[in-house]
Coordinates of C-alpha atoms in Angstrom, one line a residue:
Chain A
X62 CA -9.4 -56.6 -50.0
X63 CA -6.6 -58.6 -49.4
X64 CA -4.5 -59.5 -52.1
X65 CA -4.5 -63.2 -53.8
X66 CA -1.4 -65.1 -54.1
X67 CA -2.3 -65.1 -58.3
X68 CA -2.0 -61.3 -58.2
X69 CA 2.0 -61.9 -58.9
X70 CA 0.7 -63.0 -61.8
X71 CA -1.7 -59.8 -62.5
X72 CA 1.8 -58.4 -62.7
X73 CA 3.4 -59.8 -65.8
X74 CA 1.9 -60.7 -69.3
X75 CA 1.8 -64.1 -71.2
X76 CA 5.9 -63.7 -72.1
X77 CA 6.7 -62.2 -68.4
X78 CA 7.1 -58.4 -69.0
X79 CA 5.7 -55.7 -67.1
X80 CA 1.8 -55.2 -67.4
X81 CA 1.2 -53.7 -63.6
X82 CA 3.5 -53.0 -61.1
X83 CA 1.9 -53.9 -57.8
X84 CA 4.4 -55.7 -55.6
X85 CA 8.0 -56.8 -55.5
X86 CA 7.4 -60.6 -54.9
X87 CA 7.0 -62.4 -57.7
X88 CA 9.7 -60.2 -59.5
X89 CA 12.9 -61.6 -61.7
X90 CA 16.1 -60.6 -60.3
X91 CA 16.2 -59.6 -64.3
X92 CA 13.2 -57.6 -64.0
X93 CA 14.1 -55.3 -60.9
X94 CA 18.2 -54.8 -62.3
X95 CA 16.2 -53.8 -66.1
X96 CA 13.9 -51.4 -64.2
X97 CA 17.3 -49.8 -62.2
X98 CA 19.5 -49.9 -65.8
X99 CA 16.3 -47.9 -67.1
X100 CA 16.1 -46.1 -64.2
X101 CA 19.9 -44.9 -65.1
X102 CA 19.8 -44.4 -68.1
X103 CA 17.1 -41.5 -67.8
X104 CA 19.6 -40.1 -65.6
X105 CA 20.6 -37.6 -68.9
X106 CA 17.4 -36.7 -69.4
X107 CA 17.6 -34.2 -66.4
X108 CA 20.6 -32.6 -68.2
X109 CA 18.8 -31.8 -71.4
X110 CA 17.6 -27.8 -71.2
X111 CA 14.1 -29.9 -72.2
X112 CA 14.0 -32.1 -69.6
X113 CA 11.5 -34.3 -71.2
X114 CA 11.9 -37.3 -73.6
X115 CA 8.4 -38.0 -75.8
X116 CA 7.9 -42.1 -74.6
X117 CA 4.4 -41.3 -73.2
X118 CA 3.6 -38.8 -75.5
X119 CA 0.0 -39.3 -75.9
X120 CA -0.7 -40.8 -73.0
X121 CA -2.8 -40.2 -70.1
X122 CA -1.5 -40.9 -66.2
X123 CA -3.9 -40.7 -63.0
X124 CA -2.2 -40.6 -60.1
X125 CA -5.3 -42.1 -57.6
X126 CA -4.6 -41.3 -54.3
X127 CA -7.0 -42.1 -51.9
X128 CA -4.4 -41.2 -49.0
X129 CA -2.4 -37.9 -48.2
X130 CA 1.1 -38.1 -50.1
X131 CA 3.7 -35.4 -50.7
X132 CA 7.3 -37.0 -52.0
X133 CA 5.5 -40.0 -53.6
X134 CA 2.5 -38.0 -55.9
X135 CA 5.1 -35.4 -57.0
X136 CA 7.8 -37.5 -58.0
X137 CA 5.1 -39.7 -59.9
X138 CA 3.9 -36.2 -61.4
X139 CA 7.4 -35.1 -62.2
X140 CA 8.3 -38.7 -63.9
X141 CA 5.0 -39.0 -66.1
X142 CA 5.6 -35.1 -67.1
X143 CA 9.0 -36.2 -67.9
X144 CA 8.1 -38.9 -69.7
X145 CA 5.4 -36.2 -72.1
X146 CA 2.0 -37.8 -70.4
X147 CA -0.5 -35.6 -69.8
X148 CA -0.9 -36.0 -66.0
X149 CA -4.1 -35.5 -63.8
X150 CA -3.2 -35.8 -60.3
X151 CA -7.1 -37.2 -58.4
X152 CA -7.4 -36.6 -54.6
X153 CA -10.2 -39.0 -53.9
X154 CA -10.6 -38.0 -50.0
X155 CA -12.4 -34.6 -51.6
X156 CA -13.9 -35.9 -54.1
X157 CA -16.8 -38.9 -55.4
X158 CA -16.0 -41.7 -53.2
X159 CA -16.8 -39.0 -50.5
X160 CA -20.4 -38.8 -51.9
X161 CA -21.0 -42.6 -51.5
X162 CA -19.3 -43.5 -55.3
X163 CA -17.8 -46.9 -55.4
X164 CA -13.7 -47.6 -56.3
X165 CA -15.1 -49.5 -59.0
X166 CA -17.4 -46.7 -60.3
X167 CA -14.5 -44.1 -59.8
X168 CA -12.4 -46.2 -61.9
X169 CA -15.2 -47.0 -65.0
X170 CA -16.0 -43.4 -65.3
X171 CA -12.0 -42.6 -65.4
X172 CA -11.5 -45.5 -68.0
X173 CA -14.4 -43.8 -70.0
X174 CA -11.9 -41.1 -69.9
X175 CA -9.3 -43.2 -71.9
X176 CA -6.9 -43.2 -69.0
X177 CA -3.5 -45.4 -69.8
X178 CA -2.3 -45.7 -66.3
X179 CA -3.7 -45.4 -62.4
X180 CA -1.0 -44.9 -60.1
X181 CA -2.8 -45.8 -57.1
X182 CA -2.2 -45.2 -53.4
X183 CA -5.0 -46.1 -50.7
X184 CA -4.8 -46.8 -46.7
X185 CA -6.1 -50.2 -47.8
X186 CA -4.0 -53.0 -48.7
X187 CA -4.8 -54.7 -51.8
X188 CA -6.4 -51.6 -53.5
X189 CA -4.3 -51.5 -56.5
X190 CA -4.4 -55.2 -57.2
X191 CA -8.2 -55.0 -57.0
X192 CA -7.8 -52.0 -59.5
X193 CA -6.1 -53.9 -61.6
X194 CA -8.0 -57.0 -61.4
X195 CA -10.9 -55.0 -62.6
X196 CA -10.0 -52.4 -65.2
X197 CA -9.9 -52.5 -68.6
X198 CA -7.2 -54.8 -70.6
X199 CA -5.1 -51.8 -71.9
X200 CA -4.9 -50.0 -68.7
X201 CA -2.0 -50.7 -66.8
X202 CA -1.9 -50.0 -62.8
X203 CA 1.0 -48.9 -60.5
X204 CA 1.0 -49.0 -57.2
X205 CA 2.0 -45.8 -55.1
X206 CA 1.9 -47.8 -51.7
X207 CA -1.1 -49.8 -50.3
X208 CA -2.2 -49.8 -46.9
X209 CA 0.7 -51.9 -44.9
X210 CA 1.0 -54.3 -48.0
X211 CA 3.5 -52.8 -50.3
X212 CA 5.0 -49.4 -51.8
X213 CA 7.2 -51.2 -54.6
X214 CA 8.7 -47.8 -56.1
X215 CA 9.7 -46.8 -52.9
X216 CA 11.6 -49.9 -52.7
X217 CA 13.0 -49.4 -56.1
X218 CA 14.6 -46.5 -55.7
X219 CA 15.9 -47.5 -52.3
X220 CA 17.8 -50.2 -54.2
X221 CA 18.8 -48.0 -56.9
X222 CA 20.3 -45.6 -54.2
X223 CA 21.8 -48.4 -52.5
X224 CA 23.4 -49.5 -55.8
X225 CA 24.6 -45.9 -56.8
X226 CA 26.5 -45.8 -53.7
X227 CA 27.5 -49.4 -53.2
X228 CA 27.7 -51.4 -56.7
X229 CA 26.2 -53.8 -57.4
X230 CA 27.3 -56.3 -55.5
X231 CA 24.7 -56.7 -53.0
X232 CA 25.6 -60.1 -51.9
X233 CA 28.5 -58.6 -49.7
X234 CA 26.2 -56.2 -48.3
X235 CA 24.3 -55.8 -44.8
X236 CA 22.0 -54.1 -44.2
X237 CA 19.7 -52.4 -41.2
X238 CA 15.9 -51.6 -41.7
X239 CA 15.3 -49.4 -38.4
X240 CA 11.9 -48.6 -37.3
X241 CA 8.0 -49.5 -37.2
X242 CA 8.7 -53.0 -39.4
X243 CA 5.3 -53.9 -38.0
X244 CA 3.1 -51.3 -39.7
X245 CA 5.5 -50.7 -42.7
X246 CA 4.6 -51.5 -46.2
X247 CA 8.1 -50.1 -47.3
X248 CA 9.6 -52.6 -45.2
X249 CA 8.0 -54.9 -46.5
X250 CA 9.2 -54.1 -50.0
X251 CA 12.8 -53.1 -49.3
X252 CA 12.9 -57.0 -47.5
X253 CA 11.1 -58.6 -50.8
X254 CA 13.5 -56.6 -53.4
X255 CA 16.7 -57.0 -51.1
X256 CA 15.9 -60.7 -51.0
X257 CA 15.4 -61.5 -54.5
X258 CA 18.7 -59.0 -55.5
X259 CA 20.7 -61.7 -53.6
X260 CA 21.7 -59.1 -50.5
X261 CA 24.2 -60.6 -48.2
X262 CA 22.1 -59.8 -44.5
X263 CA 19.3 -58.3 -44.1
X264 CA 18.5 -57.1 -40.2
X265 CA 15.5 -55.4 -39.0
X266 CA 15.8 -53.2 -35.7
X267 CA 12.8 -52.3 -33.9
X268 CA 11.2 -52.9 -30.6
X269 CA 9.3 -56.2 -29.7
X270 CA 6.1 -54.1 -30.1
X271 CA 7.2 -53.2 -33.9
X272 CA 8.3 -56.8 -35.5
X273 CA 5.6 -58.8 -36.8
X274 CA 5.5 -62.3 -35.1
X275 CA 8.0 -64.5 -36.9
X276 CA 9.5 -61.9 -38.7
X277 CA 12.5 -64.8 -39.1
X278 CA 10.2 -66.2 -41.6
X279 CA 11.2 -63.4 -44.0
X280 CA 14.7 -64.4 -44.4
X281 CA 16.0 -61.5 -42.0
X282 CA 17.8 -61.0 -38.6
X283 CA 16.2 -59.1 -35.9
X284 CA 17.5 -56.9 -33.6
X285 CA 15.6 -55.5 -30.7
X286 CA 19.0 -53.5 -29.7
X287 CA 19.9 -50.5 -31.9
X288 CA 23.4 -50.5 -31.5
X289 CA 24.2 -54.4 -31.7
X290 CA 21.4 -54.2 -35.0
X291 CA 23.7 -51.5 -36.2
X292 CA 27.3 -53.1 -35.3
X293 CA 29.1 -53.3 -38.9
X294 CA 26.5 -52.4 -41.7
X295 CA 26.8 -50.6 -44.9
X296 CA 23.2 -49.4 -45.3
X297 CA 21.1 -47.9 -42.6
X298 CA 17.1 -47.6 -43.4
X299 CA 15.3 -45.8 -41.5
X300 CA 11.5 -46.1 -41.2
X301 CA 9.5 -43.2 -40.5
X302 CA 7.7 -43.6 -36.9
X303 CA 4.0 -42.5 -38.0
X304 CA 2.7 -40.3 -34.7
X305 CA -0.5 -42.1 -34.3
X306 CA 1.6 -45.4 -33.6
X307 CA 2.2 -43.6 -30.0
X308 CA -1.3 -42.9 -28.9
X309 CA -1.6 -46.8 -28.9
X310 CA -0.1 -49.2 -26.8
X311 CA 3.2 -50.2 -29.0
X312 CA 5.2 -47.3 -27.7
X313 CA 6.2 -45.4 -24.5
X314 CA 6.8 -42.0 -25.7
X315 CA 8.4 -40.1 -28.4
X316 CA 11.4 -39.3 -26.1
X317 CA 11.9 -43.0 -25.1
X318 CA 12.1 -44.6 -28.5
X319 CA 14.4 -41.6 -29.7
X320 CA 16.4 -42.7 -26.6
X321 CA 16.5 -46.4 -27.4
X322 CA 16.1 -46.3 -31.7
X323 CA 16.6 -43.1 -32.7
X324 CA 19.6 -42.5 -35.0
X325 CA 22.4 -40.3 -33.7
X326 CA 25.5 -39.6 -34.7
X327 CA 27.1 -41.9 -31.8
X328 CA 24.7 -44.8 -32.8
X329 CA 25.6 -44.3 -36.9
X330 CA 29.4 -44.7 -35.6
X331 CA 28.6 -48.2 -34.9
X332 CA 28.0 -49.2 -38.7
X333 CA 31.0 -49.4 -41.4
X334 CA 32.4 -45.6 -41.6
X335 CA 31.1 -45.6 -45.3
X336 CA 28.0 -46.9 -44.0
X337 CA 24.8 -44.4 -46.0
X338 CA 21.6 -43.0 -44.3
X339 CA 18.3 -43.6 -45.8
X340 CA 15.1 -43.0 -45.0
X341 CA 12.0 -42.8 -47.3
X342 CA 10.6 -39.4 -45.8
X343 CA 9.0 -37.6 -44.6
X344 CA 11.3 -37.3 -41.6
X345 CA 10.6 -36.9 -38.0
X346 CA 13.6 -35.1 -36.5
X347 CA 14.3 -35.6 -33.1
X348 CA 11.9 -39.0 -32.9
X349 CA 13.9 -41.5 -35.3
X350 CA 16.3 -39.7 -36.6
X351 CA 18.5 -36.7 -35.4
X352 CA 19.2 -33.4 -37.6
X353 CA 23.2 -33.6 -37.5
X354 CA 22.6 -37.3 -38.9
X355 CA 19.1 -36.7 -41.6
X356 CA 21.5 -33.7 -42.6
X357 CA 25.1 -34.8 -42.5
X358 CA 27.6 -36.1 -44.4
X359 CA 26.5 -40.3 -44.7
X360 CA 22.6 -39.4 -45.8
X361 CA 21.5 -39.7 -48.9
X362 CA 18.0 -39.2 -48.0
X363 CA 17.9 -36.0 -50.6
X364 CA 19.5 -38.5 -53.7
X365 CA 16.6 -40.7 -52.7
X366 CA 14.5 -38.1 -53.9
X367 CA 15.9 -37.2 -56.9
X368 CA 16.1 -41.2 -57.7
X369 CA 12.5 -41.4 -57.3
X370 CA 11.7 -39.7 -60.0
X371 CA 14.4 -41.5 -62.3
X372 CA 13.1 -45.2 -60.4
X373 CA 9.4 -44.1 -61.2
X374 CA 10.2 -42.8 -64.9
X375 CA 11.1 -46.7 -65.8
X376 CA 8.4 -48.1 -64.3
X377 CA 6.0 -45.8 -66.0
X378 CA 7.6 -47.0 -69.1
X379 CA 8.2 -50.3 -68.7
X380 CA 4.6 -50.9 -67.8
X381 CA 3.0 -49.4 -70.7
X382 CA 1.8 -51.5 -72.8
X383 CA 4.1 -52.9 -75.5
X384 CA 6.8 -53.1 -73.2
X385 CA 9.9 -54.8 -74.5
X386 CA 11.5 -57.6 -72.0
Chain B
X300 CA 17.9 -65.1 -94.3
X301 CA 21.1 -65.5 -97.0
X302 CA 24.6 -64.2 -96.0
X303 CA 25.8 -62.1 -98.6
X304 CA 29.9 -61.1 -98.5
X305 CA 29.6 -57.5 -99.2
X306 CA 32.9 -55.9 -101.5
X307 CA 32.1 -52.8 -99.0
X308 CA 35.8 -52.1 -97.3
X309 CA 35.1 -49.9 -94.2
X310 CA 38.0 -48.0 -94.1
X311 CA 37.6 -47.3 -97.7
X312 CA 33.8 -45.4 -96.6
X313 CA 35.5 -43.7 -94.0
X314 CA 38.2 -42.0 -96.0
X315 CA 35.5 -41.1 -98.4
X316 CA 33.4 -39.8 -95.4
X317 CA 36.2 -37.6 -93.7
X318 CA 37.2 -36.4 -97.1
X319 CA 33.6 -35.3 -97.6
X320 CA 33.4 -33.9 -93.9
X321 CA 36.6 -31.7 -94.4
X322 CA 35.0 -30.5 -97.6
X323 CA 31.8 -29.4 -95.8
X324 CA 33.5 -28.1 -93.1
X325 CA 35.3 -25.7 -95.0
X326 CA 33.1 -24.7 -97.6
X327 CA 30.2 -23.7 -94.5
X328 CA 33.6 -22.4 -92.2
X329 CA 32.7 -24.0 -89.4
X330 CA 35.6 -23.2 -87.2
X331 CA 34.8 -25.2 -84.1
X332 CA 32.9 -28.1 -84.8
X333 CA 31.4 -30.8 -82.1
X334 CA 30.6 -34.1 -83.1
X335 CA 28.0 -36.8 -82.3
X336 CA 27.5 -40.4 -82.3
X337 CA 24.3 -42.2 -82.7
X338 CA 24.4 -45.6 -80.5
X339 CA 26.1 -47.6 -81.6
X340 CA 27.5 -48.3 -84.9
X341 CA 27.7 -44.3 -85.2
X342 CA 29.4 -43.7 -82.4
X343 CA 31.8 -46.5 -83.7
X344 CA 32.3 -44.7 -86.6
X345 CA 32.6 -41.4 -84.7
X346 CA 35.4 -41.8 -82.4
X347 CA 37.6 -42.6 -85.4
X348 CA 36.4 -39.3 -87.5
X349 CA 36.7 -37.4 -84.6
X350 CA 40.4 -38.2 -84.0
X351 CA 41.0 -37.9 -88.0
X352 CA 39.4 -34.1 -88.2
X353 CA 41.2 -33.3 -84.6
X354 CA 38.1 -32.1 -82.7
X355 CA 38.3 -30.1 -79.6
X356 CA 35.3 -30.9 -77.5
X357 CA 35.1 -34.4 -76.5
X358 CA 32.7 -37.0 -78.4
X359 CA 29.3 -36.9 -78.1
X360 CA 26.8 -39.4 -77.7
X361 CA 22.9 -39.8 -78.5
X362 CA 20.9 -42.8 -78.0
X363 CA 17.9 -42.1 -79.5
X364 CA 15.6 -45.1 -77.9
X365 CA 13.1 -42.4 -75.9
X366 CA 13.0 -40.8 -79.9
X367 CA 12.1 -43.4 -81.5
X368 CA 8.6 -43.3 -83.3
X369 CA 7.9 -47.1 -82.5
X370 CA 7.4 -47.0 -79.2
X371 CA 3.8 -47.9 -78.9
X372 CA 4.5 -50.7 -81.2
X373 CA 7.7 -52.0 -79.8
X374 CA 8.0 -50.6 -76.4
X375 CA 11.0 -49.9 -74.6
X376 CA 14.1 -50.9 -76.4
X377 CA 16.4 -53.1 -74.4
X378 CA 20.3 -52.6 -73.3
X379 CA 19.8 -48.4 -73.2
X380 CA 23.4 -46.5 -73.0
X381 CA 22.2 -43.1 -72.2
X382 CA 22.7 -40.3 -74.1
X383 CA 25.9 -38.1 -72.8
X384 CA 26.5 -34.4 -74.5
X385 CA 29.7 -33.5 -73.0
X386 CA 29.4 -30.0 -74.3
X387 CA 26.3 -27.4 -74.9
X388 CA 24.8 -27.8 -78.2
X389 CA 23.7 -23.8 -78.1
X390 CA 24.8 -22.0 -81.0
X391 CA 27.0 -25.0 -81.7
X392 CA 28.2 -26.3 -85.3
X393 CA 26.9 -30.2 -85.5
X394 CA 28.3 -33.0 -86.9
X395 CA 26.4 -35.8 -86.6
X396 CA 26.9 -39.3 -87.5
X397 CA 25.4 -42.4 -88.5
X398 CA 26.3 -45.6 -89.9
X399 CA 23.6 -45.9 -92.5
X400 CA 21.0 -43.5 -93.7
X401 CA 18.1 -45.7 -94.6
X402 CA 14.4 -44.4 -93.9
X403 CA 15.2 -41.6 -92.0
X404 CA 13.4 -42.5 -89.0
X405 CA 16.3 -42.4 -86.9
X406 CA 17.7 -38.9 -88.1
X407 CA 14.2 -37.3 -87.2
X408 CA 14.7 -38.8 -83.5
X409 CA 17.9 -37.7 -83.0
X410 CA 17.4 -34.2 -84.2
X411 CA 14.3 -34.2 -81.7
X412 CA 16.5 -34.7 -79.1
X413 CA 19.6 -32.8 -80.4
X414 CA 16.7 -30.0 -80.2
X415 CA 15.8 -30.8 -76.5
X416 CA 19.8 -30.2 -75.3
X417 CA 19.9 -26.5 -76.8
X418 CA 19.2 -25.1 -80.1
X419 CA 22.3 -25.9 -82.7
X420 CA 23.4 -23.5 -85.4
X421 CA 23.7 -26.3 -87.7
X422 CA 23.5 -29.9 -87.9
X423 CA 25.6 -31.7 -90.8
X424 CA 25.0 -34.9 -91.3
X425 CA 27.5 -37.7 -92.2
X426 CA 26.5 -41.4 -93.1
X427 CA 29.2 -44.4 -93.8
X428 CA 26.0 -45.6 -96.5
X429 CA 23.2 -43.8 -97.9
X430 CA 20.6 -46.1 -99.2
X431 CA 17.7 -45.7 -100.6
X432 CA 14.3 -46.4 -98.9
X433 CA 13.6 -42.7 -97.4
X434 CA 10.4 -42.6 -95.7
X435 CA 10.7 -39.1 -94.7
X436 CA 13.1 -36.4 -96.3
X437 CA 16.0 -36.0 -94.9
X438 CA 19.1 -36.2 -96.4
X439 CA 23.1 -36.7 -95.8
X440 CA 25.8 -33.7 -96.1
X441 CA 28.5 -36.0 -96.4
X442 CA 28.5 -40.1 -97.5
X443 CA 31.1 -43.0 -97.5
X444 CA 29.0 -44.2 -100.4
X445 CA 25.2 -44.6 -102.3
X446 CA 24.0 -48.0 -102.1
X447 CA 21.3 -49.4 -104.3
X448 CA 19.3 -52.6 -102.1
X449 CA 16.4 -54.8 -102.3
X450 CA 13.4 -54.4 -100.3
X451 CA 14.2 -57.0 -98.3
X452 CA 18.1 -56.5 -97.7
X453 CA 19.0 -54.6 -94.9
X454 CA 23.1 -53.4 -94.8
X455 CA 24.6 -53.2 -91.3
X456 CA 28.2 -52.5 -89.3
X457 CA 29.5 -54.6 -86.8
X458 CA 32.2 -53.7 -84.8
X459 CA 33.7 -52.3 -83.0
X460 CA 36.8 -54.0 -84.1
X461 CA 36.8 -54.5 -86.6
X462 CA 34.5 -52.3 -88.2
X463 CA 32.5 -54.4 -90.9
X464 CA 30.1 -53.8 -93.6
X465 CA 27.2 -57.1 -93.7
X466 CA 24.4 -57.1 -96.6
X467 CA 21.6 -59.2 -95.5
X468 CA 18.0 -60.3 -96.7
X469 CA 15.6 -60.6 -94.2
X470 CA 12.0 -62.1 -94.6
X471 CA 9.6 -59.4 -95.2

């Protein structure tokens, strides 16, 4: 299931708003600033002793996930309850498809359910296109992160964070993406939406075993040195380094590439002094990151959080059908 | 769609208005009232009535575009300011204000979400114009004026400066 080059245009409708949000290419400029400026504006919402506003009153929202997720399903369940859906959170791994039912199957019997939206997140890439290839014309499909394709909200609120505490300006930016860039499908979103929001430099820091071959190709700089990668930048994203990457051959140990990539407070002084900490969680102290720098004064990894569900809130509504551009 | 040059003064309405405001103010003894703005010709409208009446809490504002009852048809309206409530609306005297009360629909949408900040102990409600055309009942407290229209002409303030009253037709 490998997704088509015509699934950008799955994403938009016949006058180029939002009718699935699957990836980050293909995307306006216009489009991914409108989803941030609707992102911020639900910012009040959260102050309101009813922290709900009624735009998907009505509505029903699936959240499909098909692979374990903590930060990403309850965010998504926070925003849609926000937003007045009625919410039914689906973990597939316990249920049909584990009794031989087809995605396809799972999906017809849900739409026979008059769902309005499938959030979907599965190990293989190109699921939610193929969702939303198939499913029925007033169903809309976002996707929660898709094997090592993309994990577009995740990128969202990355650039919302990194605008929130850098303007928006992002042409006078640089920026570091720091881990598994090989295996990472929020990578690989981060790079599409810094790209298309105009960012100034764009490096990737990994080692040789972690970059994709020509990894040039995607308009960034890599570094195979932490420190030299991190020499003068104003954002620092951390990957997370997923265990099972070290029972293959791309990796020494866990106390080798937290010796040679891990972020430490003596590394971090290499970027700009105002430089933030991200990282798109869950973190893994002591192997990419260090506690005194996931915890201290430069990360924002916490504000990501709360973002998410602010980031994920627009997209839900933009997406619905009857979106305005 | 015809231009017609309204004889509507703004700052006419708005004496009118505050006169009317003062009136209601005293005769329910509100002794600390907050005001709000509905986005954006309200709000307009506001920041001058709430410098006139001397108000101690600062301005208010609602935009009701997650209220609205068009959604589904419409979809998400474009260029959202977010709402900002500078002050708790519990137990709070209301004044809330629009530039033109036509069908209602937008009064109902912001008293929803008035109602999701805290529960006021009253809501008045001032409006520059009161037409007619009500689809649902809900009044003004306090007006700048009653305005008679056609179906198919639609009054609306520009501003913010100057403040100005345009009668339109539009195509129905």
């Amino acid at each position: 299931m490998a997704a088509s080059p015509a699934s950008h245009d799955l994403q938009l409708d016949s006058q180029g708003r939002l009718r699935h949000f699957l990836t980050i290419e293909g995307l306006s400029r216009e489009l991914l600033l409108r989803i941030m400026d609707v992102a911020e504006s639900f910012g009040s919402v959260t102050e309101q002793t009813v922290k709900k506003v009624p735009l998907l009153r009505g509505k029903s929202v699936v959240n499909l996930f098909f692979e374990n997720s903590t930060r990403t399903l309850a965010t998504f369940e926070l925003a849609a309850k926000r937003l007045s859906a009625d919410v039914l959170n689906l973990n597939i791994r316990t249920s049909s498809t584990a009794k031989g039912e087809t995605l396809l199957d799972t999906i017809r019997n849900l739409e026979a359910m008059q769902v309005d939206i499938f959030v979907v997140r599965h190990a293989e890439s190109g699921a939610a296109h193929f969702i939303a290839r198939h499913c029925a014309p007033h169903v809309s499909v976002i996707n929660g992160g898709d094997g090592r394709h993309a994990h577009p909200t995740q990128a969202m609120l990355d650039m919302f964070t990194i605008r929130r505490a850098k303007g928006a300006d992002f042409g006078r930016l640089k920026l570091a993406i720091v881990g598994d860039i090989l295996h990472s499908r929020v990578a690989r979103s981060q790079i599409a939406a810094l790209k298309t929001l105009g960012a100034g430099e764009i490096r990737v820091v990994a080692p040789k075993t972690l970059l994709p071959a020509q990894v040039e190709s995607l308009g960034v700089v890599p570094y195979t040195d932490l420190d030299a990668g991190l020499a003068g930048v104003d954002v620092v994203m951390m990957l997370r380094l997923q265990k099972e990457r070290m029972s293959g051959a791309y990796l020494p140990s866990e106390s080798e590439y937290f010796r040679c990539f891990g972020l430490t407070e003596r590394r971090l002084a290499k970027a700009k002094p105002d430089a933030i900490v991200m990282h798109p969680g869950p973190i893994n102290r002591g192997v990419e990151i260090d506690s005194s720098v996931a915890d201290g004064p430069q990360s924002v990894i916490l504000q990501q959080v709360g973002h998410g569900i602010a980031v994920r809130m627009a997209v839900l509504s933009l997406s619905t059908p009857g979106g305005a551009p | 769609m015809t231009d017609l040059t309204a004889p509507l003064q703004v700052e006419d309405l708005l004496d009118r208005l505050e006169i009317e405001l003062r009136r209601e103010i005293a005769a329910r003894e509100l002794t600390d009232p907050a005001m709000i703005g509905i986005h954006s010709g309200g709000v307009w409208l506001a920041q001058h009535l709430h410098r006139r009446l001397g108000l101690q809490d600062p301005l208010g504002l609602l935009n009701i575009s997650f209220y609205r009852d068009d959604f589904s048809q419409l979809g998400m309206h474009p260029m959202v300011t977010p709402s900002r409530l500078p002050f708790s609306v519990e137990g709070r005297d209301i004044l809330l204000i629009d530039d033109v009360l036509y069908t209602g629909r937008t009064i109902r949408a912001a008293l929803n979400e008035i109602f999701d900040y805290g529960r006021p102990a009253c809501v008045v409600l001032g409006v520059l114009i009161e037409r007619d055309g009500r689809q649902i009942p809900i009044r003004a407290d306090c007006c700048g004026t009653h305005l008679t229209l056609a179906a198919g002409q639609r009054v609306k303030l520009t501003g913010p400066d100057p403040l100005q009253l345009e009668i339109r037709s539009v195509s129905l």
